[in-house]
Tab-separated table of C-alpha atoms and ligand atoms in Angstrom:
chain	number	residue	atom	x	y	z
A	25	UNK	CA	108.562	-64.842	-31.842
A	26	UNK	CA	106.660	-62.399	-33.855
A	27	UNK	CA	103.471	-61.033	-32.421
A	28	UNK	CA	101.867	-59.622	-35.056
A	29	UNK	CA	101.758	-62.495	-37.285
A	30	UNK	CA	98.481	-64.659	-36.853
A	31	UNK	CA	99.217	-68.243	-36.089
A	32	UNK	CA	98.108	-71.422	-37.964
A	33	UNK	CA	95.085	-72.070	-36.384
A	34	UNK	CA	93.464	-75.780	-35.672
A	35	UNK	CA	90.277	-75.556	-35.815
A	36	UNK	CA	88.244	-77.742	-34.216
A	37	UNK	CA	85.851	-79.905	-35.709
A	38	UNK	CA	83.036	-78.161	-36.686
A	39	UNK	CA	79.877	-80.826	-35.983
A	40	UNK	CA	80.901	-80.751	-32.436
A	41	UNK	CA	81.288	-76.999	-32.498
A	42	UNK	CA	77.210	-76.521	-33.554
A	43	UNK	CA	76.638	-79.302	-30.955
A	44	UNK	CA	78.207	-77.145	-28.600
A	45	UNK	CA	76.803	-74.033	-29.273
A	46	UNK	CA	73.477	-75.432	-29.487
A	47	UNK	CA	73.924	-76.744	-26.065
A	48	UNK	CA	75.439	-73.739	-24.849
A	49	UNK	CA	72.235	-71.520	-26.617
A	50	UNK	CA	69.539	-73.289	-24.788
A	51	UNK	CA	71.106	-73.887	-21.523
A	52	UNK	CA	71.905	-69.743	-21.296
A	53	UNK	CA	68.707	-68.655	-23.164
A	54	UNK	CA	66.856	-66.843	-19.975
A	55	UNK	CA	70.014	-65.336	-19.517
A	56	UNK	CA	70.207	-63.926	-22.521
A	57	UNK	CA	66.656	-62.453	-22.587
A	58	UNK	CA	67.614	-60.963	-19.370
A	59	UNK	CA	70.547	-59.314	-20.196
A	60	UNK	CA	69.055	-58.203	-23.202
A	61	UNK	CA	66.035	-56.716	-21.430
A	62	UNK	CA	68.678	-55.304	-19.105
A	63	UNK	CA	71.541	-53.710	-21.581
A	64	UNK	CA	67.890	-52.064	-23.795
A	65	UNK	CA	67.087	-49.929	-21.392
A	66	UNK	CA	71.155	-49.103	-21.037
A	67	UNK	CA	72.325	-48.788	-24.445
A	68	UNK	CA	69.148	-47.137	-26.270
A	69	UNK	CA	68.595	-44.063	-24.204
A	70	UNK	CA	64.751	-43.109	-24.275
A	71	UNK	CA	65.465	-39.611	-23.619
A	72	UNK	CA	69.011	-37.263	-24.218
A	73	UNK	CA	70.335	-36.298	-20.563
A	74	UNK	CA	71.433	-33.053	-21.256
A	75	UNK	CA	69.357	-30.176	-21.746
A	76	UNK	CA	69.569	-28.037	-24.609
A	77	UNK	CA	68.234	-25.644	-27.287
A	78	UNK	CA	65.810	-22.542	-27.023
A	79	UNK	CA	61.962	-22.417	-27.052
A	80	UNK	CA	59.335	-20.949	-26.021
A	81	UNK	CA	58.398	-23.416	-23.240
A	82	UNK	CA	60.373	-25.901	-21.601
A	83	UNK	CA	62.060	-27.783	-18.630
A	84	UNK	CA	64.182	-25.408	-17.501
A	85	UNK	CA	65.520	-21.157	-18.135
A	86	UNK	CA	68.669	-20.849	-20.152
A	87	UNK	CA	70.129	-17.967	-18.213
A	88	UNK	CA	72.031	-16.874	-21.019
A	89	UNK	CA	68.814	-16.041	-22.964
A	90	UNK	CA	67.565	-13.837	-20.228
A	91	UNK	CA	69.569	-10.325	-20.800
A	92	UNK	CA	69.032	-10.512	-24.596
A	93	UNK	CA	64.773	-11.433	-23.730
A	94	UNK	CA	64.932	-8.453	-20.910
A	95	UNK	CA	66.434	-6.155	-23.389
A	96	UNK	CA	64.325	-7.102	-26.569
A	97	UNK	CA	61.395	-5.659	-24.457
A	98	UNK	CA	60.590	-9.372	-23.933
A	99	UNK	CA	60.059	-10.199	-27.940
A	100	UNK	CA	63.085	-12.513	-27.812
A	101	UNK	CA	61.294	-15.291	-25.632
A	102	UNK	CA	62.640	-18.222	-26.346
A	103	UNK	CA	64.410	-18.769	-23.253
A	104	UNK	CA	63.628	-22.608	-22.178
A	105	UNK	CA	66.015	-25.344	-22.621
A	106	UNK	CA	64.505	-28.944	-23.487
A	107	UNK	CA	65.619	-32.140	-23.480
A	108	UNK	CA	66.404	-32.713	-27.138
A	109	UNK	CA	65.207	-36.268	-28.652
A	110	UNK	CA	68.313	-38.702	-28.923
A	111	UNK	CA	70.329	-39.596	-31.629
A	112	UNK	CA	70.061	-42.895	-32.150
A	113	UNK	CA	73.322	-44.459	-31.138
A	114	UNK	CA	75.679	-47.447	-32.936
A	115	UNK	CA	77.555	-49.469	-31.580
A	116	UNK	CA	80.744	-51.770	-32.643
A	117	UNK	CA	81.857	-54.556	-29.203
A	118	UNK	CA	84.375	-56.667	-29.697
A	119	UNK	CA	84.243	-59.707	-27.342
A	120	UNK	CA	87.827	-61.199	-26.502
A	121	UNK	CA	88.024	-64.302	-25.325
A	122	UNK	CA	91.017	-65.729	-23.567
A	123	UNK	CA	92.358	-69.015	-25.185
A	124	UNK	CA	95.442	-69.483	-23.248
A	125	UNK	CA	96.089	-72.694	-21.586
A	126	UNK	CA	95.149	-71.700	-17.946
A	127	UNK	CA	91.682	-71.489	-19.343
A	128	UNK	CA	91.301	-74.939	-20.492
A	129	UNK	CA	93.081	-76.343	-17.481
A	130	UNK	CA	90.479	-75.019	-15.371
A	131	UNK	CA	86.413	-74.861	-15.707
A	132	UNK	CA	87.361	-71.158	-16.902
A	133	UNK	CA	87.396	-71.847	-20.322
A	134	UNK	CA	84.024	-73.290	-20.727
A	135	UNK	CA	83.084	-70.655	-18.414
A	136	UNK	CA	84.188	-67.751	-21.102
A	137	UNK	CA	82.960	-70.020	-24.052
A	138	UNK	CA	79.259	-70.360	-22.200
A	139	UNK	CA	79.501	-66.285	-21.169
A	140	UNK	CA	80.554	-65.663	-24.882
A	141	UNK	CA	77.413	-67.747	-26.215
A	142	UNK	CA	75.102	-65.719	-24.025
A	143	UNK	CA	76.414	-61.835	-24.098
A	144	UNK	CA	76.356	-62.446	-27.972
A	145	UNK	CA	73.331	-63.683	-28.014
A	146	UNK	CA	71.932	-60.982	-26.312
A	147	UNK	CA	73.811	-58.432	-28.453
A	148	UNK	CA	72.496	-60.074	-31.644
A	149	UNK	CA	69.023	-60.185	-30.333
A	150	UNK	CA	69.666	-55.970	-29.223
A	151	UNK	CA	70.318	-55.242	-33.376
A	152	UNK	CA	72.106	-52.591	-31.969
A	153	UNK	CA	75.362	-52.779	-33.853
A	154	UNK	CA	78.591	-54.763	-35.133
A	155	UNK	CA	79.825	-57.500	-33.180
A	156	UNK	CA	83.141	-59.302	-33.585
A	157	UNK	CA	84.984	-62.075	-31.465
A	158	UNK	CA	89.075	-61.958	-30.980
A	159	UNK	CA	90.649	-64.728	-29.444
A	160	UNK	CA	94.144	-63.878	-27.585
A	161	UNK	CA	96.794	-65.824	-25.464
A	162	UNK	CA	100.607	-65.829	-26.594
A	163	UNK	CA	98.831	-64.292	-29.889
A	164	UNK	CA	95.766	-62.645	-30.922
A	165	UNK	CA	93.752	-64.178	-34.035
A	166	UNK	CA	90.114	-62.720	-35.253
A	167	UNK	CA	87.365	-65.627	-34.714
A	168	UNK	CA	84.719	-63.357	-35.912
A	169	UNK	CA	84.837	-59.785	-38.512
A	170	UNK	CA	82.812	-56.872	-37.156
A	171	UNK	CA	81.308	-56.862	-40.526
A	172	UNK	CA	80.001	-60.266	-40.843
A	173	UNK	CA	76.305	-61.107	-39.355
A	174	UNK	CA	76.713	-63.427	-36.429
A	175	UNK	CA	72.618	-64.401	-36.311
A	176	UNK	CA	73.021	-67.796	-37.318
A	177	UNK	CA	74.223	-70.944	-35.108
A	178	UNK	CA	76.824	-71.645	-38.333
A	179	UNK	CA	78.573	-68.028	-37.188
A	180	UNK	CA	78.506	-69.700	-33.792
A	181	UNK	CA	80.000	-72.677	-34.304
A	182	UNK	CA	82.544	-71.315	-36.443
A	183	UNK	CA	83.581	-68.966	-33.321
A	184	UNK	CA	83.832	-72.010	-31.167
A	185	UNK	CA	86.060	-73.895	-33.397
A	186	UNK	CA	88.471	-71.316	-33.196
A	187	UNK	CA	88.868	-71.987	-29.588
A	188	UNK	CA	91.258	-74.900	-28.084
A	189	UNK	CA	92.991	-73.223	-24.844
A	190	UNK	CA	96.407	-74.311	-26.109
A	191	UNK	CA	98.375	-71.136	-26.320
A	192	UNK	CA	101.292	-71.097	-23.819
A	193	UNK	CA	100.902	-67.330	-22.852
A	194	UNK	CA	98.654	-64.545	-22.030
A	195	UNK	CA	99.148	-61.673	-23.168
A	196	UNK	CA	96.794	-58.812	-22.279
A	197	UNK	CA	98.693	-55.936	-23.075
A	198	UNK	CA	99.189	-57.028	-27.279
A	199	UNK	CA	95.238	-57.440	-26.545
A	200	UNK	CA	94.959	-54.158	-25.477
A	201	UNK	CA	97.174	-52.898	-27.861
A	202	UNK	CA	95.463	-54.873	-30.844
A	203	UNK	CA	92.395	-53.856	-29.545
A	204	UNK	CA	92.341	-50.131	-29.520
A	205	UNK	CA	94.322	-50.582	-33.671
A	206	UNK	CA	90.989	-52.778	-34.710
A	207	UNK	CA	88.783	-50.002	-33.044
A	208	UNK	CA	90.637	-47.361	-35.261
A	209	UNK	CA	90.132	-49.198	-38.210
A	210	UNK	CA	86.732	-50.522	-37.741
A	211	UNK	CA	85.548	-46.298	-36.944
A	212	UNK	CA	87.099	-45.193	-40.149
A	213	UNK	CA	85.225	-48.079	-42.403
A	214	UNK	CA	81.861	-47.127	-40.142
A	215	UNK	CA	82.570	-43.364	-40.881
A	216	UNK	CA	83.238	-44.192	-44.757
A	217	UNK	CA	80.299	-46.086	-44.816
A	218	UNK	CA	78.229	-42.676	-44.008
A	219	UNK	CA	77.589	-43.184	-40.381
A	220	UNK	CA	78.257	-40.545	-38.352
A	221	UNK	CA	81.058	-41.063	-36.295
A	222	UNK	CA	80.222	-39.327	-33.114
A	223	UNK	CA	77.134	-41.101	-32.448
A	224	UNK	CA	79.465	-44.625	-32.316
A	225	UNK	CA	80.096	-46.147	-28.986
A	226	UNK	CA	83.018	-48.749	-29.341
A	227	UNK	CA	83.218	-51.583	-26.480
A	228	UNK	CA	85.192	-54.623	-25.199
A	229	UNK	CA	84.441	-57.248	-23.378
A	230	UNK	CA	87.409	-59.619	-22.316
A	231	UNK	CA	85.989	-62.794	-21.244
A	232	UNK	CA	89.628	-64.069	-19.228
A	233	UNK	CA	91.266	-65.937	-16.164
A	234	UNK	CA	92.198	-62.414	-15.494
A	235	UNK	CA	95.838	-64.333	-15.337
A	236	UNK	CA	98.917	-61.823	-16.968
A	237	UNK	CA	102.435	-61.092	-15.846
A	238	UNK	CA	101.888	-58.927	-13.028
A	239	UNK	CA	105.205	-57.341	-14.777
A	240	UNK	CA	102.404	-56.148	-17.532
A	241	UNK	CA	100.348	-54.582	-15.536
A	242	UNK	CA	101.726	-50.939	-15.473
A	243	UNK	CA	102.208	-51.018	-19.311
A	244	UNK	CA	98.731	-52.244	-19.363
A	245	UNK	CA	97.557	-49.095	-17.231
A	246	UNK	CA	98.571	-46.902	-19.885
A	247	UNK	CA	97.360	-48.845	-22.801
A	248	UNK	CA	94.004	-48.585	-20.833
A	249	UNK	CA	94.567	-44.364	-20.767
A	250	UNK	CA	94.635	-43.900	-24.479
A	251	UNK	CA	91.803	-46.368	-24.907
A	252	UNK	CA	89.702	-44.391	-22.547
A	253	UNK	CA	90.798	-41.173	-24.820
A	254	UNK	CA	89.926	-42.741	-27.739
A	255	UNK	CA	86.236	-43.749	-26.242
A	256	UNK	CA	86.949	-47.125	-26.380
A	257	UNK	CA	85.301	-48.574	-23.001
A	258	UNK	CA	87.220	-52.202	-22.064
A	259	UNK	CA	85.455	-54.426	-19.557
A	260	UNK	CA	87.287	-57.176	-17.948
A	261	UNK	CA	85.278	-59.769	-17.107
A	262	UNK	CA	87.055	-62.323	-14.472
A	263	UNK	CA	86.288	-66.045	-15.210
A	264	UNK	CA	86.480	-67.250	-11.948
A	265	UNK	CA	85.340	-70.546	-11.630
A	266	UNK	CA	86.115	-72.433	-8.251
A	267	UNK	CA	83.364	-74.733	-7.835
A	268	UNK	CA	85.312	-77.863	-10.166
A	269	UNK	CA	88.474	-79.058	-11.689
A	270	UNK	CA	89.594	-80.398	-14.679
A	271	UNK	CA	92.085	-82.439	-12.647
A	272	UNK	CA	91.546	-85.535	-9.833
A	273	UNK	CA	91.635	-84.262	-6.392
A	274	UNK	CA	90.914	-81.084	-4.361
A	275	UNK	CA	94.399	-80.058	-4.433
A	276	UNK	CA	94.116	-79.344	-7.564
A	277	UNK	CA	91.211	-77.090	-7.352
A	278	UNK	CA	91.998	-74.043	-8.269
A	279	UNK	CA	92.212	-71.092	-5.746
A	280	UNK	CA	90.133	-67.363	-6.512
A	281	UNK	CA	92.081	-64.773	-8.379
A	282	UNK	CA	90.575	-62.829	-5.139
A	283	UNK	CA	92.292	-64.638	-2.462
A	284	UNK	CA	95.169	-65.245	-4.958
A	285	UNK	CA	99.042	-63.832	-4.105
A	286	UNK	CA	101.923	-62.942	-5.207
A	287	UNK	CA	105.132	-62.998	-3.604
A	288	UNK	CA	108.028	-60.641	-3.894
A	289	UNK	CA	111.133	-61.084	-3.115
A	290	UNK	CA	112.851	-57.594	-1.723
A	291	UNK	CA	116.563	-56.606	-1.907
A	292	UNK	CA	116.597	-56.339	2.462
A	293	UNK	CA	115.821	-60.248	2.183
A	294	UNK	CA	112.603	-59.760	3.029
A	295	UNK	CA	109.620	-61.627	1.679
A	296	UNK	CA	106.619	-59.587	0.624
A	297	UNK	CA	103.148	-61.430	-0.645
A	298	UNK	CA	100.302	-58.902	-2.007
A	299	UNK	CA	97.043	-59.563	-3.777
A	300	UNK	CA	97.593	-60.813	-7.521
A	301	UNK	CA	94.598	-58.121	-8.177
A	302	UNK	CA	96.042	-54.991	-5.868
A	303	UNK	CA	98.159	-54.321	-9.311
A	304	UNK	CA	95.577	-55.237	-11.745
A	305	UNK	CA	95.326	-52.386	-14.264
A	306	UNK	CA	91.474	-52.354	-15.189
A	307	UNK	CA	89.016	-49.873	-13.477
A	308	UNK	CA	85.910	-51.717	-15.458
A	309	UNK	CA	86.413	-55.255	-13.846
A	310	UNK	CA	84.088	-57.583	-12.818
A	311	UNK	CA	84.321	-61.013	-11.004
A	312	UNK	CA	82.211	-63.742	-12.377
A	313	UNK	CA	81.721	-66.750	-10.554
A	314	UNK	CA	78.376	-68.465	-11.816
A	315	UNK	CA	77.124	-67.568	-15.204
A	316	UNK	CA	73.997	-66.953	-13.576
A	317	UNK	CA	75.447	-63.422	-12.304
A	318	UNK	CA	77.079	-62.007	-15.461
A	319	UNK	CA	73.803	-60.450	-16.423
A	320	UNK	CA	73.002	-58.542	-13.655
A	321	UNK	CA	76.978	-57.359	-13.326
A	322	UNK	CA	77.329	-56.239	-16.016
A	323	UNK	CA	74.634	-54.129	-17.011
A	324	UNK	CA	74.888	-52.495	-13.814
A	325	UNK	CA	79.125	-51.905	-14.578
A	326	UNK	CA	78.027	-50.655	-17.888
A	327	UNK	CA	74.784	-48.627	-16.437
A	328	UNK	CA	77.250	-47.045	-13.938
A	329	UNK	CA	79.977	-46.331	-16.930
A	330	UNK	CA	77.480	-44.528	-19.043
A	331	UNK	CA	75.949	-42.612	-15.964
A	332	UNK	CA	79.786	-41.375	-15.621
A	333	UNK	CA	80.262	-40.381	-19.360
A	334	UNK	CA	76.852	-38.248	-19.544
A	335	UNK	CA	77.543	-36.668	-16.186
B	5	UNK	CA	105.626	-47.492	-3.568
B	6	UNK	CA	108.980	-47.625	-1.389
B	7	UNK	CA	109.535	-50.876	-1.342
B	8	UNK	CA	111.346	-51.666	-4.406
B	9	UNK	CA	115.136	-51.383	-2.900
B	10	UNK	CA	117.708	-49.609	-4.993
B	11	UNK	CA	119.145	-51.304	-7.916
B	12	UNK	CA	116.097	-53.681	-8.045
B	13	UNK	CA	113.888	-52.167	-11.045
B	14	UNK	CA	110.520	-53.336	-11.152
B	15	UNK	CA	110.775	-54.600	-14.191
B	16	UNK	CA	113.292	-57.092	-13.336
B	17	UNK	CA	110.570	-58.853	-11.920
B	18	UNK	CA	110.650	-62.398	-13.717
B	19	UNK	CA	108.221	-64.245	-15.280
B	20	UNK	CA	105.332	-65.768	-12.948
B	21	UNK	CA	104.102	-69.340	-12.122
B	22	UNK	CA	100.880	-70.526	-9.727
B	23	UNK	CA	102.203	-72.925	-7.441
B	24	UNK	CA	99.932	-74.688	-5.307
B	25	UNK	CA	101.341	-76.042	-1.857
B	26	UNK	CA	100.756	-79.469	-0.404
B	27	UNK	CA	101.788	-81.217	2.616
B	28	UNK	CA	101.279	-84.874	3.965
B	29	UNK	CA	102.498	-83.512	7.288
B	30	UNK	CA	99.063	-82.083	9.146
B	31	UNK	CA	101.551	-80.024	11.624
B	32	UNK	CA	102.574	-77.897	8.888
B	33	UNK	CA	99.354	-77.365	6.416
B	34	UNK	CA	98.856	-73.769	5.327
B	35	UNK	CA	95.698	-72.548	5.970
B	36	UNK	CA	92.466	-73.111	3.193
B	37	UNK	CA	93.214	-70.004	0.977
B	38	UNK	CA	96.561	-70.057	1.587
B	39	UNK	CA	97.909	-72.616	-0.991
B	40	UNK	CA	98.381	-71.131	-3.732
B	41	UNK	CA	100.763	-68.527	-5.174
B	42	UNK	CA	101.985	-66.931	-7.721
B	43	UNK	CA	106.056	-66.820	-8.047
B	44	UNK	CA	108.943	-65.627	-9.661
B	45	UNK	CA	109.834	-68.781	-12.354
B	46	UNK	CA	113.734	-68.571	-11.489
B	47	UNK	CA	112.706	-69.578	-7.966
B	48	UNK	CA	114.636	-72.650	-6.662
B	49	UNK	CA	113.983	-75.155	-3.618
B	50	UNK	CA	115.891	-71.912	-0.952
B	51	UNK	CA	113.666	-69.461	-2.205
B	52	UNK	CA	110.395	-71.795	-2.061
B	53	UNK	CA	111.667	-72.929	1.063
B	54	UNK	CA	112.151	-69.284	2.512
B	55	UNK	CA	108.621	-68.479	1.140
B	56	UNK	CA	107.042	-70.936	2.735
B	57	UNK	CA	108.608	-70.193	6.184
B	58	UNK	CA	107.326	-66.293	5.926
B	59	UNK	CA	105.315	-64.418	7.724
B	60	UNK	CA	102.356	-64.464	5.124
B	61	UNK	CA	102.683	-68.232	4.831
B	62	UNK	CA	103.267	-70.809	7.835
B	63	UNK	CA	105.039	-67.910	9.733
B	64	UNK	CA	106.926	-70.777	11.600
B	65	UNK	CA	108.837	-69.197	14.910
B	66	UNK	CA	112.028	-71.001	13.882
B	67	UNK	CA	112.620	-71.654	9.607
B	68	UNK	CA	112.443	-74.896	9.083
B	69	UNK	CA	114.188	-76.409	5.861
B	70	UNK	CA	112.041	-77.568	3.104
B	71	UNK	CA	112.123	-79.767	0.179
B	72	UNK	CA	109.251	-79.794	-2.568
B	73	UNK	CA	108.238	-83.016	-4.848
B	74	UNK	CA	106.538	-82.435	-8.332
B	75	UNK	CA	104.796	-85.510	-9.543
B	76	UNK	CA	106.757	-87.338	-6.814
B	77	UNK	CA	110.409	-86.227	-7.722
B	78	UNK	CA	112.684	-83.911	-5.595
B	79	UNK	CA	113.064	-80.149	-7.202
B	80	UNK	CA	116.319	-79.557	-7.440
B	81	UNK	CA	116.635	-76.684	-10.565
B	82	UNK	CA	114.803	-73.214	-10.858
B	83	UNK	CA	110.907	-73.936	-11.752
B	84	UNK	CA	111.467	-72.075	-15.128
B	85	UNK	CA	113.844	-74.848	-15.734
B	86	UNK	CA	111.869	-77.895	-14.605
B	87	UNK	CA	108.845	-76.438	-16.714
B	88	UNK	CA	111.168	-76.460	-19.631
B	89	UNK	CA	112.679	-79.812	-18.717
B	90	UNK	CA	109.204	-81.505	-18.600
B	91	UNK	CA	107.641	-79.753	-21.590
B	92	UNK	CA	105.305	-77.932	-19.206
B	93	UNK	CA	103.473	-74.541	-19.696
B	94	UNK	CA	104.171	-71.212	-17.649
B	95	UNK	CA	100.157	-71.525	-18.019
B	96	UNK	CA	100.046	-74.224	-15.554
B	97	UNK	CA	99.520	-74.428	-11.541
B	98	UNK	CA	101.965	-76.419	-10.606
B	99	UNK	CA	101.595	-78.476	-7.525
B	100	UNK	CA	104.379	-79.032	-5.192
B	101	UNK	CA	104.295	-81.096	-2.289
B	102	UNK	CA	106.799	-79.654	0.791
B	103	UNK	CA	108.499	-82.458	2.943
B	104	UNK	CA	110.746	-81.317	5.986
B	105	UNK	CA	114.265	-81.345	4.760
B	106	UNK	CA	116.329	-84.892	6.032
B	107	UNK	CA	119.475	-83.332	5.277
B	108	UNK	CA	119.504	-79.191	5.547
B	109	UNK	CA	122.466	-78.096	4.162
B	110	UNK	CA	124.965	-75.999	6.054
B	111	UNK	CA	124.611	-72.565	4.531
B	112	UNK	CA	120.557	-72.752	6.056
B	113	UNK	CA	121.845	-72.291	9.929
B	114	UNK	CA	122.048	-69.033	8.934
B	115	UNK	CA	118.134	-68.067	8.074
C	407	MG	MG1	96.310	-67.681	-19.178
């Protein structure tokens, strides 16, 4: 089957959509003030973290200005560094949410659909950039266009609809590849628009199971490398949902992705199990039981992320 | 690492299914946390058997022979193929319940 090609997609019906999101809205509403509180203070730097420039006064001596000042019998004083006022950054995230049937045949599905509600939310009420929504499984389809304003509960519920967990596959690395291609795209069509490019941070948030062919996961490593080159940051957020099932009985109930193996069989006949997540290719991951701690986790992944990139 | 044996490229490694483990037999329960497990799809009832007998699962200190039910009839193809068989999803856990072999077969003297 052809990857690229988007499927036909059934949409669900859209009353029960708004009646979803609605729900979803005003049961993760102090959520999403706290996260939004939280990712201000993170994604609109007060200050610029690297000193610069030369005046008279400032923070600290550039050392480079002190020969020339020593020589120009001291007339060449401006030899402090300051920290300049920041640019004001944009930014484009693109939240991908996992539709694949091992989402809807656990709690993890509503888990992603209630996480998407709230981090967009939050977003939204930031104003500090585009947002879009991709869905992904066995495919990839677009439930929402960078370019389109995603204020109202219609936008919403038209994102919702989108969502059935029916595909039979999960594919992460066409994400990742499809991913990094929109990226691309969407920084040229910010750039002709008269933005200036450098001041655009690009990020993704995959809302998932975390559940791909382990047989992926080195491919997806180096998918992940030219992302990172590119400045794309990609944030895998684990939907891990334990606490109910979907099905009768608690042998059904599904097991952690932390506690979760895989077994391997090797040519010596020996049988080798290792943690599903020992292989998993993302250095940005985080494990979300509740929804009640994907605030807090992930502003401080992404406050540790951009602490790394201004170091 | 080392131990991918010669002639066994890792990316022969077959597609995956969760399997979740079930006895009725309290002598032979895995341990909570221990159930489930992701495995190669062209695995059939020797290899599920031999899995199960492992160090990392019941390490039992003599194999014993198992056979595994899905929805309460014997496996006796590759998962991959009862999956396909049944109309079923690589996307799903599938639960198998392990019964002590009645009749081990010959070859299994040999574990
Ligand atoms: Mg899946």
């Amino acid at each position: 089957s052809t990857h690229l090609s988007e499927p036909q997609l059934e949409l669900r019906d859209f009353e029960e959509s708004m009646q979803q999101w609605t729900s979803f809205q005003s049961k993760t509403h102090p959520l999403s003030l706290s996260l939004t509180s939280q990712l201000r203070l993170i994604l609109t730097p007060s200050q610029s973290t690297k000193l610069s420039g030369s005046y008279r006064t400032g923070k600290r001596l550039n050392i480079k200005r002190i020969i020339p000042y020593i020589a120009s019998s001291y007339k060449r004083d401006k030899i402090w560094m300051r920290r300049a006022i920041p640019t004001k950054r944009s930014y484009q995230i693109l939240l991908c949410v996992d539709d694949s049937k091992s989402m809807g045949e656990s709690s993890s599905g509503e888990l992603a659909l209630e996480s998407l509600v709230m981090v967009s939310r939050a977003l939204t009420m930031l104003e500090v950039g585009q947002i879009g929504v991709l869905g992904f499984g066995e495919n990839t389809f677009v439930a929402h266009e960078f370019t389109e304003p995603f204020a109202s509960h219609d936008a919403g519920a038209k994102v919702l609809q989108k969502f059935s967990f029916q595909q039979d596959y999960t594919d992460i690395q066409l994400l990742i590849r499809q991913t990094i291609e929109r990226f691309r795209l969407a920084r040229l069509q910010n750039t002709s628009r008269g933005s200036k490019s450098e001041d655009l941070w690009q990020l993704a948030l995959i809302l998932s199971d975390g559940l791909t062919p382990s047989s992926a996961h080195e491919d997806i490593r180096i998918l992940l490398r030219e992302a990172m080159e590119e400045r794309i940051m990609i944030v895998f957020i684990i939907m891990d949902d334990t606490t109910t099932s979907k099905k009768d009985g608690d042998s059904n109930k599904n097991q952690s992705v932390l506690t979760l193996k895989k077994v391997r069989f090797l040519g010596n006949d020996e049988i080798k199990t290792e943690y599903y997540l020992d292989t998993f290719p993302f250095q940005y991951y985080l494990i979300v039981h509740n929804l009640e701690d994907l605030p807090g986790a992930l502003a401080g992944l992404l406050r540790t992320w951009f602490a790394e990139v201004n170091a | 690492m080392e131990d991918t044996p010669m002639g066994q490229p890792p990316m022969a490694e077959a597609r995956q299914i969760r399997v979740n483990f079930t006895t009725s037999s309290p002598d032979i329960q895995l341990p909570e946390g221990k159930t489930q497990l992701l495995v190669p799809a062209d695995i059939k009832r020797y290899g599920l058997s031999r899995v199960l007998n492992s160090e990392s699962m019941l390490d039992t200190p003599a194999p014993i022979p198992f056979d595994f039910l899905i929805d309460g009839t014997f496996l006796r193809t590759s998962l991959e193929d009862y999956l396909k068989t049944n109309g079923l999803s690589f996307e799903s856990t599938l639960t198998l319940q392990y019964v002590r072999s009645l009749i081990p077969p010959v070859y299994e003297a040999s574990f």
